[in-house]
mmCIF file with all atom_site columns, C-alpha atoms in Angstrom:
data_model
loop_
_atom_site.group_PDB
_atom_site.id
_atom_site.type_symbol
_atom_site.label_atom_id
_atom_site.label_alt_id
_atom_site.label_comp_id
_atom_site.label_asym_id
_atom_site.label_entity_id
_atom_site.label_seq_id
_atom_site.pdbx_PDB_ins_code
_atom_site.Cartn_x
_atom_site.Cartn_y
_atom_site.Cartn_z
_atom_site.occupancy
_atom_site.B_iso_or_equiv
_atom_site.pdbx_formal_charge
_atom_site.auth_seq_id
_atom_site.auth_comp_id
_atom_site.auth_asym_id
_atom_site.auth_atom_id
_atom_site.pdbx_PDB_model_num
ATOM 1   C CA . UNK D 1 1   ? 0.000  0.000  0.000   1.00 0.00 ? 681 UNK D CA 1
ATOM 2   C CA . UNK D 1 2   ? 3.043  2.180  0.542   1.00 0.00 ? 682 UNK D CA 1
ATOM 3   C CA . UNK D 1 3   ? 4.244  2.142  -2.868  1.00 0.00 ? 683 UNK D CA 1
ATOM 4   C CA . UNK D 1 4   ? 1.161  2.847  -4.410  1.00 0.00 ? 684 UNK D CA 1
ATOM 5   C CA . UNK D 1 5   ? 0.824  6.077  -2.220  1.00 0.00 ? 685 UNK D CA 1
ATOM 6   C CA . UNK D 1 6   ? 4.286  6.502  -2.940  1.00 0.00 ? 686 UNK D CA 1
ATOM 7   C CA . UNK D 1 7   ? 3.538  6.516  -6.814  1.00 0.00 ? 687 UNK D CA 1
ATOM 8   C CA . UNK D 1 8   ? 0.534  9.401  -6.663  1.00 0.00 ? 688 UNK D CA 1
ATOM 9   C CA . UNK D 1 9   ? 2.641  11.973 -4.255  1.00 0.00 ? 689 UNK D CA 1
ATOM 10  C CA . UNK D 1 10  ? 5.134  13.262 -6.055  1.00 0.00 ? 690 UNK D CA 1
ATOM 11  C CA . UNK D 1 11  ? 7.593  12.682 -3.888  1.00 0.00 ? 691 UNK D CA 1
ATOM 12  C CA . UNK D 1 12  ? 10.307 11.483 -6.432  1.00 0.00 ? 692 UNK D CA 1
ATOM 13  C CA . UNK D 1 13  ? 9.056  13.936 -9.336  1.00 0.00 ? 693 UNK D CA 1
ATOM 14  C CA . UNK D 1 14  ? 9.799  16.901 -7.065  1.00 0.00 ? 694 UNK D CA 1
ATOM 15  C CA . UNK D 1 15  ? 13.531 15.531 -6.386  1.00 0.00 ? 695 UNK D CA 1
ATOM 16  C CA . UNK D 1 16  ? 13.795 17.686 -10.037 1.00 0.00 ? 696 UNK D CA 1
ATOM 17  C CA . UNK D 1 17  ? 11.217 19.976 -9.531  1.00 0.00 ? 697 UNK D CA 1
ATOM 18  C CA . UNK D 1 18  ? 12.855 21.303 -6.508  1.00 0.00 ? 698 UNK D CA 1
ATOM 19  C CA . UNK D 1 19  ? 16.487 21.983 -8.458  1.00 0.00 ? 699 UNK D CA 1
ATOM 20  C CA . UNK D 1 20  ? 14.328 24.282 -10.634 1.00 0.00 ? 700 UNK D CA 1
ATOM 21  C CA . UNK D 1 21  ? 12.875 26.106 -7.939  1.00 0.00 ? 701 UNK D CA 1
ATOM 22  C CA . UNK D 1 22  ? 15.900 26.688 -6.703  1.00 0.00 ? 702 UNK D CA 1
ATOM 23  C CA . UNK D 1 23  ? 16.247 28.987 -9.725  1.00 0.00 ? 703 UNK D CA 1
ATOM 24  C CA . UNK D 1 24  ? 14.125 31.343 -8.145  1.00 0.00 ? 704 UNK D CA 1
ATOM 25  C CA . UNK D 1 25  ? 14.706 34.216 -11.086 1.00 0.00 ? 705 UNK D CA 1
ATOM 26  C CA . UNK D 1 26  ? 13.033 31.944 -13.865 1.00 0.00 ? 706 UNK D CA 1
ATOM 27  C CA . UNK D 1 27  ? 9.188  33.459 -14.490 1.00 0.00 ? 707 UNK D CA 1
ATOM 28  C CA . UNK D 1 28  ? 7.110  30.210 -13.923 1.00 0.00 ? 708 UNK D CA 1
ATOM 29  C CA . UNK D 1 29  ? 4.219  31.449 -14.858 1.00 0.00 ? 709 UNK D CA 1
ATOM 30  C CA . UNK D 1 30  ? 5.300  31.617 -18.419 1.00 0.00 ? 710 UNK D CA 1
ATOM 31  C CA . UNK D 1 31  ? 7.660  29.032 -19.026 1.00 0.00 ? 711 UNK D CA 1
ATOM 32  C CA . UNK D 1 32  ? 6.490  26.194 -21.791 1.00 0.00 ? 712 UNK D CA 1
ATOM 33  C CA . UNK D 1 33  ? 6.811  23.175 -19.626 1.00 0.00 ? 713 UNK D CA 1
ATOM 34  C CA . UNK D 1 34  ? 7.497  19.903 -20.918 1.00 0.00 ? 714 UNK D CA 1
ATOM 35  C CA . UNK D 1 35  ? 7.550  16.528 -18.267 1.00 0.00 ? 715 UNK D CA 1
ATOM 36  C CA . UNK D 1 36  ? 7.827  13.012 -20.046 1.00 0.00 ? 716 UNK D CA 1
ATOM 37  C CA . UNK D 1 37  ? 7.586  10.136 -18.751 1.00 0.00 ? 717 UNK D CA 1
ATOM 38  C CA . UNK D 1 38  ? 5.281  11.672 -15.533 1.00 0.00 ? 718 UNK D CA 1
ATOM 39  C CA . UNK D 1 39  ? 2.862  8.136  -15.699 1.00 0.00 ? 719 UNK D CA 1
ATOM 40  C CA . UNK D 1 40  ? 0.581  9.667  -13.394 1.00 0.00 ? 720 UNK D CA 1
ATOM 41  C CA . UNK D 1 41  ? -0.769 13.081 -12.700 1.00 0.00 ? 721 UNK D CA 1
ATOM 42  C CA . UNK D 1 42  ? 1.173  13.585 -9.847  1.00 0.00 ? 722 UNK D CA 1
ATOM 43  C CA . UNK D 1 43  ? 4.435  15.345 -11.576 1.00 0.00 ? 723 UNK D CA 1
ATOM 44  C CA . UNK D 1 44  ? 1.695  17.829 -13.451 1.00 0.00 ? 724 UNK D CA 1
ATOM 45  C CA . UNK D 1 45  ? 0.060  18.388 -10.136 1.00 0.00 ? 725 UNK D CA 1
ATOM 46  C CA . UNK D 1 46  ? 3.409  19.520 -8.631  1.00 0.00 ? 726 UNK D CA 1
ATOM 47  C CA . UNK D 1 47  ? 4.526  21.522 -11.578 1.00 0.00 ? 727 UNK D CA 1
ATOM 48  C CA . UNK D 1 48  ? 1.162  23.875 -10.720 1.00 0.00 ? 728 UNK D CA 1
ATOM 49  C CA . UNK D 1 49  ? 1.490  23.575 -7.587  1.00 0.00 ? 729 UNK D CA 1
ATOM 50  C CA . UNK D 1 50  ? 4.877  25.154 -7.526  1.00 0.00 ? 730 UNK D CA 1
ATOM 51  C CA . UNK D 1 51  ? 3.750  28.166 -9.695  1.00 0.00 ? 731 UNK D CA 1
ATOM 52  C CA . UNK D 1 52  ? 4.039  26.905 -12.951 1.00 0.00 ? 732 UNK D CA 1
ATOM 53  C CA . UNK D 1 53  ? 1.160  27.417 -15.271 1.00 0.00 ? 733 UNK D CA 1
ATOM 54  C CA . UNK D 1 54  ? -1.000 24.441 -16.405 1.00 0.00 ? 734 UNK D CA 1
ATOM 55  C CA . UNK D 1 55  ? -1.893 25.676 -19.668 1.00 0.00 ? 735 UNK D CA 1
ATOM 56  C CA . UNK D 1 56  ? 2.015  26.029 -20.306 1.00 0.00 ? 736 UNK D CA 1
ATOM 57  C CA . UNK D 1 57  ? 2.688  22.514 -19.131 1.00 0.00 ? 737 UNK D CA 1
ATOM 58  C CA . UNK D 1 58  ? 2.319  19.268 -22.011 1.00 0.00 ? 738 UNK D CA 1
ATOM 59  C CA . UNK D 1 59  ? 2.905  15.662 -20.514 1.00 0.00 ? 739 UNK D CA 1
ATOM 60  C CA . UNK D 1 60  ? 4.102  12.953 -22.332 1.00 0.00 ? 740 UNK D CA 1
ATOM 61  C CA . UNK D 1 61  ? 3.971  9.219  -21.542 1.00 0.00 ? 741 UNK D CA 1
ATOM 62  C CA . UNK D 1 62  ? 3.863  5.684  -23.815 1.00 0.00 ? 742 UNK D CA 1
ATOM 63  C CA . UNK D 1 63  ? 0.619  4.856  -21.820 1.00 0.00 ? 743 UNK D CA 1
ATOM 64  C CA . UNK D 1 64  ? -1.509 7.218  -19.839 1.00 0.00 ? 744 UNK D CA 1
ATOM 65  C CA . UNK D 1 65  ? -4.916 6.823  -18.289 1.00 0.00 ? 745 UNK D CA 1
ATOM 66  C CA . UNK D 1 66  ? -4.941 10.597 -18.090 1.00 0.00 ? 746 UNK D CA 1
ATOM 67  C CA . UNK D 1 67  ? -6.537 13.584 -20.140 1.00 0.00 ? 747 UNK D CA 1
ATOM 68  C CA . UNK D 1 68  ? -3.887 15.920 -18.950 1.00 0.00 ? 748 UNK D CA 1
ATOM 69  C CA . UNK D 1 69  ? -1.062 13.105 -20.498 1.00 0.00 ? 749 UNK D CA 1
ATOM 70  C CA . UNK D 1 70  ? -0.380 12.591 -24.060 1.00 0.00 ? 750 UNK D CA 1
ATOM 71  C CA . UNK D 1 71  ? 0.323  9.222  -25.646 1.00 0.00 ? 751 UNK D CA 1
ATOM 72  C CA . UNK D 1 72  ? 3.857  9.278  -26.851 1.00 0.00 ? 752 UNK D CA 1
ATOM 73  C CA . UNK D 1 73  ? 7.686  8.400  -27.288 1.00 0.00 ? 753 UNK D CA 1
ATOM 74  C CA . UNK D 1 74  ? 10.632 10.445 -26.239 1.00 0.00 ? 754 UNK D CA 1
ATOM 75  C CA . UNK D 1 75  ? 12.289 9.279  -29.193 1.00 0.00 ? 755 UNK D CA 1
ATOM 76  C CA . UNK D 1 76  ? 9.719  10.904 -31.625 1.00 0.00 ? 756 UNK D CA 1
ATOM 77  C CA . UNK D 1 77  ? 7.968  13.965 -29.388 1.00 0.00 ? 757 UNK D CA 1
ATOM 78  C CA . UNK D 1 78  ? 5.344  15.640 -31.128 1.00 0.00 ? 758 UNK D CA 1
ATOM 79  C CA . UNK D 1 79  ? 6.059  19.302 -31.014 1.00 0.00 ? 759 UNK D CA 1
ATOM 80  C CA . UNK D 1 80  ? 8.002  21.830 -32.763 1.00 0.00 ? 760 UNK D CA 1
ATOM 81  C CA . UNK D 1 81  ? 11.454 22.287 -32.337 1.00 0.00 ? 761 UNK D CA 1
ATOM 82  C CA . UNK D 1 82  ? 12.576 25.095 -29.406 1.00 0.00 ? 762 UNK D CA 1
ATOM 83  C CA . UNK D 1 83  ? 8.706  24.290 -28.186 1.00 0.00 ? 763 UNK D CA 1
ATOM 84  C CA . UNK D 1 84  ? 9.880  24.417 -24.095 1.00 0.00 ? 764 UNK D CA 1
ATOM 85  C CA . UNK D 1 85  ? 11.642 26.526 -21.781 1.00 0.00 ? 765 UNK D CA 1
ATOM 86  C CA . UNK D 1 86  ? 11.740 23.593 -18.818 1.00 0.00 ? 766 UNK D CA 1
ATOM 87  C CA . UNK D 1 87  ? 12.424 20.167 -19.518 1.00 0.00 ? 767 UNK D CA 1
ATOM 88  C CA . UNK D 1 88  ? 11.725 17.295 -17.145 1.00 0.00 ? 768 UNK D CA 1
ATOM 89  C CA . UNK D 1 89  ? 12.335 13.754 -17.652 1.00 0.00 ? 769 UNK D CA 1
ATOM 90  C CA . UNK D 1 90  ? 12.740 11.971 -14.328 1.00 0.00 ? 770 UNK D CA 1
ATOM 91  C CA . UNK D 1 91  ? 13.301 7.842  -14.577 1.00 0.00 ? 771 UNK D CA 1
ATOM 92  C CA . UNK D 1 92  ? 12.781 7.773  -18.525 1.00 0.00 ? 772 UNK D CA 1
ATOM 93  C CA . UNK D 1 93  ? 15.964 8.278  -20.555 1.00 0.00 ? 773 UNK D CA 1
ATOM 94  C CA . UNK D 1 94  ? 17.512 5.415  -18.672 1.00 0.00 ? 774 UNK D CA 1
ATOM 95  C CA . UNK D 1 95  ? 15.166 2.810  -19.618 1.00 0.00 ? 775 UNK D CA 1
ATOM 96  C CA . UNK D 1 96  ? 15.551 3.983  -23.638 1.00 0.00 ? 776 UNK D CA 1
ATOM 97  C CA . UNK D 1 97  ? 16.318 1.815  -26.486 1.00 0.00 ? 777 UNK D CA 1
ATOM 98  C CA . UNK D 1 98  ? 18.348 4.146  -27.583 1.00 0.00 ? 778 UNK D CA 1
ATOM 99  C CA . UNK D 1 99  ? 19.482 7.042  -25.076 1.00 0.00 ? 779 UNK D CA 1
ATOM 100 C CA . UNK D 1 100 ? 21.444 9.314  -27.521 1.00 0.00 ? 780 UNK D CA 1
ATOM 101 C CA . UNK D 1 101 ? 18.333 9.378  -29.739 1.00 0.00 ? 781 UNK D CA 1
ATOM 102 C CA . UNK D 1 102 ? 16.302 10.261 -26.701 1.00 0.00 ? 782 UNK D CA 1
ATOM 103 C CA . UNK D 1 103 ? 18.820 13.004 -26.006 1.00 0.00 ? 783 UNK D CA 1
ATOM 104 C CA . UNK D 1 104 ? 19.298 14.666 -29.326 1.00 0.00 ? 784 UNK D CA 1
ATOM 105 C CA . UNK D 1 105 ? 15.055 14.707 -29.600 1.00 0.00 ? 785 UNK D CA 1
ATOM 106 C CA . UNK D 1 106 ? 15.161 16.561 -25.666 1.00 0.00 ? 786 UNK D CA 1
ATOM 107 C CA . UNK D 1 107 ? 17.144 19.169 -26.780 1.00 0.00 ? 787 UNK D CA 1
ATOM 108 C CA . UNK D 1 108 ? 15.283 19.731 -31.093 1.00 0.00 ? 788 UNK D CA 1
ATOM 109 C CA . UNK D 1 109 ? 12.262 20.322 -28.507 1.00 0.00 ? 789 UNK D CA 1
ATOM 110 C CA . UNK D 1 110 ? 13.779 22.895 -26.217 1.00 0.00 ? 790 UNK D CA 1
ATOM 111 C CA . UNK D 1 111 ? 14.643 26.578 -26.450 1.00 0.00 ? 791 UNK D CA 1
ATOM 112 C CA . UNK D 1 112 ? 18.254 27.671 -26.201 1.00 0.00 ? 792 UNK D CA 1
ATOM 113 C CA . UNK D 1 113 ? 19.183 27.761 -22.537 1.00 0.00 ? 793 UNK D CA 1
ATOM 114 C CA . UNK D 1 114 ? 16.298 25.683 -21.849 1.00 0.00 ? 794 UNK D CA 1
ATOM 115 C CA . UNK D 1 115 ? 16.577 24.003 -18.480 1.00 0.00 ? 795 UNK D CA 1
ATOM 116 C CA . UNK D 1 116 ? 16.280 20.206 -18.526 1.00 0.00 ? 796 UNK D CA 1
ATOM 117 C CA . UNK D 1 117 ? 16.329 18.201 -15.174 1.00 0.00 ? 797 UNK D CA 1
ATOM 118 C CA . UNK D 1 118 ? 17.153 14.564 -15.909 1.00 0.00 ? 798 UNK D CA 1
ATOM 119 C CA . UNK D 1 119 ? 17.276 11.356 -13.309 1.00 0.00 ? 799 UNK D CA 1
ATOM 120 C CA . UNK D 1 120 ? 17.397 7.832  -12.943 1.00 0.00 ? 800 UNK D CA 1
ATOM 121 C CA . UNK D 1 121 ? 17.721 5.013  -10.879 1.00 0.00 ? 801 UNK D CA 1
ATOM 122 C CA . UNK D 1 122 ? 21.145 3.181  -9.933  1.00 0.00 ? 802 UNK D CA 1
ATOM 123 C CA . UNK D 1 123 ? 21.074 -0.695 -8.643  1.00 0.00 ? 803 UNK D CA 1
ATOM 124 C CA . UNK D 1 124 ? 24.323 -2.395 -9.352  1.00 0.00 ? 804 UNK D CA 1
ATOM 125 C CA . UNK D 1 125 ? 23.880 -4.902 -12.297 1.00 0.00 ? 805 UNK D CA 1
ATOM 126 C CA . UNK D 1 126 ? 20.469 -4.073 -12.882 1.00 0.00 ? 806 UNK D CA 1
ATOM 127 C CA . UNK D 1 127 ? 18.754 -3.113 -16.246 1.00 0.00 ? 807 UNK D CA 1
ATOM 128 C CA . UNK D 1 128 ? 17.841 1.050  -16.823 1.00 0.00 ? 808 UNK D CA 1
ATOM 129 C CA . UNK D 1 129 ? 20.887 1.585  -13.768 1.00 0.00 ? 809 UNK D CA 1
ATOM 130 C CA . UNK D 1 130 ? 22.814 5.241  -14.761 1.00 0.00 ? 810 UNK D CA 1
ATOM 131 C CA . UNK D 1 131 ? 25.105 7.425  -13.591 1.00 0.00 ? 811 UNK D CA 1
ATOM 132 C CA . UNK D 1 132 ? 25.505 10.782 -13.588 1.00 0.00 ? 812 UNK D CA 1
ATOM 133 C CA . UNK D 1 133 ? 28.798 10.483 -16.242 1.00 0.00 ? 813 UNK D CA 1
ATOM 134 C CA . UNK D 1 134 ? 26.142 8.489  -18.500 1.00 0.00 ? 814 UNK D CA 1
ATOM 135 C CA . UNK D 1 135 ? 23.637 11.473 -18.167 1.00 0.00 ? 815 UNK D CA 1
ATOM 136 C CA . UNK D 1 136 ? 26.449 13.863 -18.869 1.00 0.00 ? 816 UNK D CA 1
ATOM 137 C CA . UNK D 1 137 ? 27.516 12.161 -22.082 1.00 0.00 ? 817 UNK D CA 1
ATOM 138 C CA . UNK D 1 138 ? 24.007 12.157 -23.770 1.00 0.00 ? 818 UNK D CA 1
ATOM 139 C CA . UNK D 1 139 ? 23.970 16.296 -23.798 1.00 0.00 ? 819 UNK D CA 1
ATOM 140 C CA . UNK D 1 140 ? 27.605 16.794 -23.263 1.00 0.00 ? 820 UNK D CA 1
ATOM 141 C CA . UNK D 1 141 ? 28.246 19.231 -26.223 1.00 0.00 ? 821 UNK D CA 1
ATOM 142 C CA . UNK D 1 142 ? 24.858 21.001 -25.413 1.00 0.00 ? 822 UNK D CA 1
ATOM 143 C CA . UNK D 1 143 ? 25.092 21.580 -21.437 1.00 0.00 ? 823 UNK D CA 1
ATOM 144 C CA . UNK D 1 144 ? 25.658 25.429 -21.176 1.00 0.00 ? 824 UNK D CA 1
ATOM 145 C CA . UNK D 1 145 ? 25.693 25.530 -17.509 1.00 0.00 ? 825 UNK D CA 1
ATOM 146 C CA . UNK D 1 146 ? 25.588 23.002 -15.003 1.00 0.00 ? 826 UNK D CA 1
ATOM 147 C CA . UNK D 1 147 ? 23.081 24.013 -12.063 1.00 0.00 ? 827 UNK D CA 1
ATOM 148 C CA . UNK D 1 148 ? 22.695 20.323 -10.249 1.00 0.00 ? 828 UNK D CA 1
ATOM 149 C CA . UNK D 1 149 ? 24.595 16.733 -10.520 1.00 0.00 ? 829 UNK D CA 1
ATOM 150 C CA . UNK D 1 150 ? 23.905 14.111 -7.982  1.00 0.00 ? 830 UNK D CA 1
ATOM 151 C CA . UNK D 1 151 ? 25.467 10.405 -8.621  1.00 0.00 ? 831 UNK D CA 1
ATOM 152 C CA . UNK D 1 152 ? 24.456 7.576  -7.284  1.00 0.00 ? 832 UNK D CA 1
ATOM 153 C CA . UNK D 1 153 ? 27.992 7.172  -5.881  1.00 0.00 ? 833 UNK D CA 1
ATOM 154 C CA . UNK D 1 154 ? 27.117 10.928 -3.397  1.00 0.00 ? 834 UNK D CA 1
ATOM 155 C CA . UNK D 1 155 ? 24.941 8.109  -1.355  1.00 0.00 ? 835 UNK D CA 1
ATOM 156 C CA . UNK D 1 156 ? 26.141 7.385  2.118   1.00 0.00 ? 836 UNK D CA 1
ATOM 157 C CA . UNK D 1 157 ? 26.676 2.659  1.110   1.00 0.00 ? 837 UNK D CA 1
ATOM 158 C CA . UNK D 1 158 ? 23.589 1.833  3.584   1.00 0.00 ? 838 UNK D CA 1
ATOM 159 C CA . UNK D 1 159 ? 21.006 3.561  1.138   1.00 0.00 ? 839 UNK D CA 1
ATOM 160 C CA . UNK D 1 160 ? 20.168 0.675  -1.230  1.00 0.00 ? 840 UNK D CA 1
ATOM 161 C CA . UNK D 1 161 ? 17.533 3.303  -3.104  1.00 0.00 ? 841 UNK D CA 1
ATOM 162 C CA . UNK D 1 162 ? 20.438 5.829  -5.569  1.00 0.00 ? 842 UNK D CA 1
ATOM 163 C CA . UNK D 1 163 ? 19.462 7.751  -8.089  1.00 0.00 ? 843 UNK D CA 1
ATOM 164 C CA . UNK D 1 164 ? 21.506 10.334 -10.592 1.00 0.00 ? 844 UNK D CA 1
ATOM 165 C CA . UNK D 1 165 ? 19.912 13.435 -10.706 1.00 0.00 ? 845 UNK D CA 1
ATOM 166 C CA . UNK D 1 166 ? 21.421 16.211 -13.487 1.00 0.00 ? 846 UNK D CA 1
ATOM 167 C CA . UNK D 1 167 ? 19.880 19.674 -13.953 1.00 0.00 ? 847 UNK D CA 1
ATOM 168 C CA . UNK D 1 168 ? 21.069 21.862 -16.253 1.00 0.00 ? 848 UNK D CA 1
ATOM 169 C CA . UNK D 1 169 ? 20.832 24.721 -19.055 1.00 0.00 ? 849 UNK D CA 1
ATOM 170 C CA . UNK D 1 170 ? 21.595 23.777 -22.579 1.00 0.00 ? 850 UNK D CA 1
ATOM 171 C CA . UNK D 1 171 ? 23.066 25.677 -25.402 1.00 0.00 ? 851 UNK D CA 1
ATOM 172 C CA . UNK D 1 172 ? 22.127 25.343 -29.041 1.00 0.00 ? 852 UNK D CA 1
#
């Protein structure tokens, strides 16, 4: 029961939410926001919640339930190029078939100097594991300005949940 709360809080969407924040000169009331891979409503809910507009936010997931989430695949996103000022694709990129392709279609979709928070999960040996070098090297030549990088490795050992968290500005 836990985990299923766990799933509709928010909790691990606003581990990149909250890096943005932290950028408290950005106008979030006007930024074109762009979440993939949110699953549930829960990442959209938190956007608004933390003063981003919801007519300014599209969602994008390869199965959705939800009005407010659009059917579709990171490696083919439906929207114009430079479309979104904010970026966020939390526990997605890791689990592509093909990262760099998921990459290079992140950054045809955002604005120059958008901001694009990325994570995913680390277990040792285990299938969709990353690390924040991995991250790095799928925008490497289009990060402008690094604002957040957590590894998996920052983790104290006894934390068997690590994640790679990298939040940054890219250049075009």
């Amino acid at each position: 029961f836990k985990n299923i709360l766990e799933m509709f809080s928010g909790n691990r969407s606003m581990l990149l939410i909250n890096q943005v924040l932290s950028l408290s000169y950005l106008d979030r009331k006007n930024l074109k926001v762009l979440t993939v891979g949110p699953r549930t409503e829960a990442e959209i809910f938190c956007l608004i919640a933390s003063g981003f507009n919801k007519k300014n936010i599209e969602a994008v997931d390869l199965q959705s339930y939800s009005p407010l989430i659009k059917v579709g695949d990171l490696h083919d996103l439906k929207f114009a190029d430079d479309s979104f000022d904010l970026i966020i694709c939390g526990w997605t990129i890791a689990y592509s078939y093909n990262k760099n392709k998921a990459a290079k279609e992140l950054i045809r979709v955002a604005k120059n100097s958008c901001i694009i928070s990325v994570a995913g999960t680390y277990a040792e040996n285990e299938k969709g594991s990353i690390t924040i070098e991995k991250l790095k090297s799928f925008f490497q030549s289009n990060i402008k300005k690094t604002f957040f990088s957590l590894n998996y490795s920052d983790f104290p050992q006894k934390i068997s949940s690590k994640h790679s968290i990298l939040t940054f500005s890219i250049k075009k």
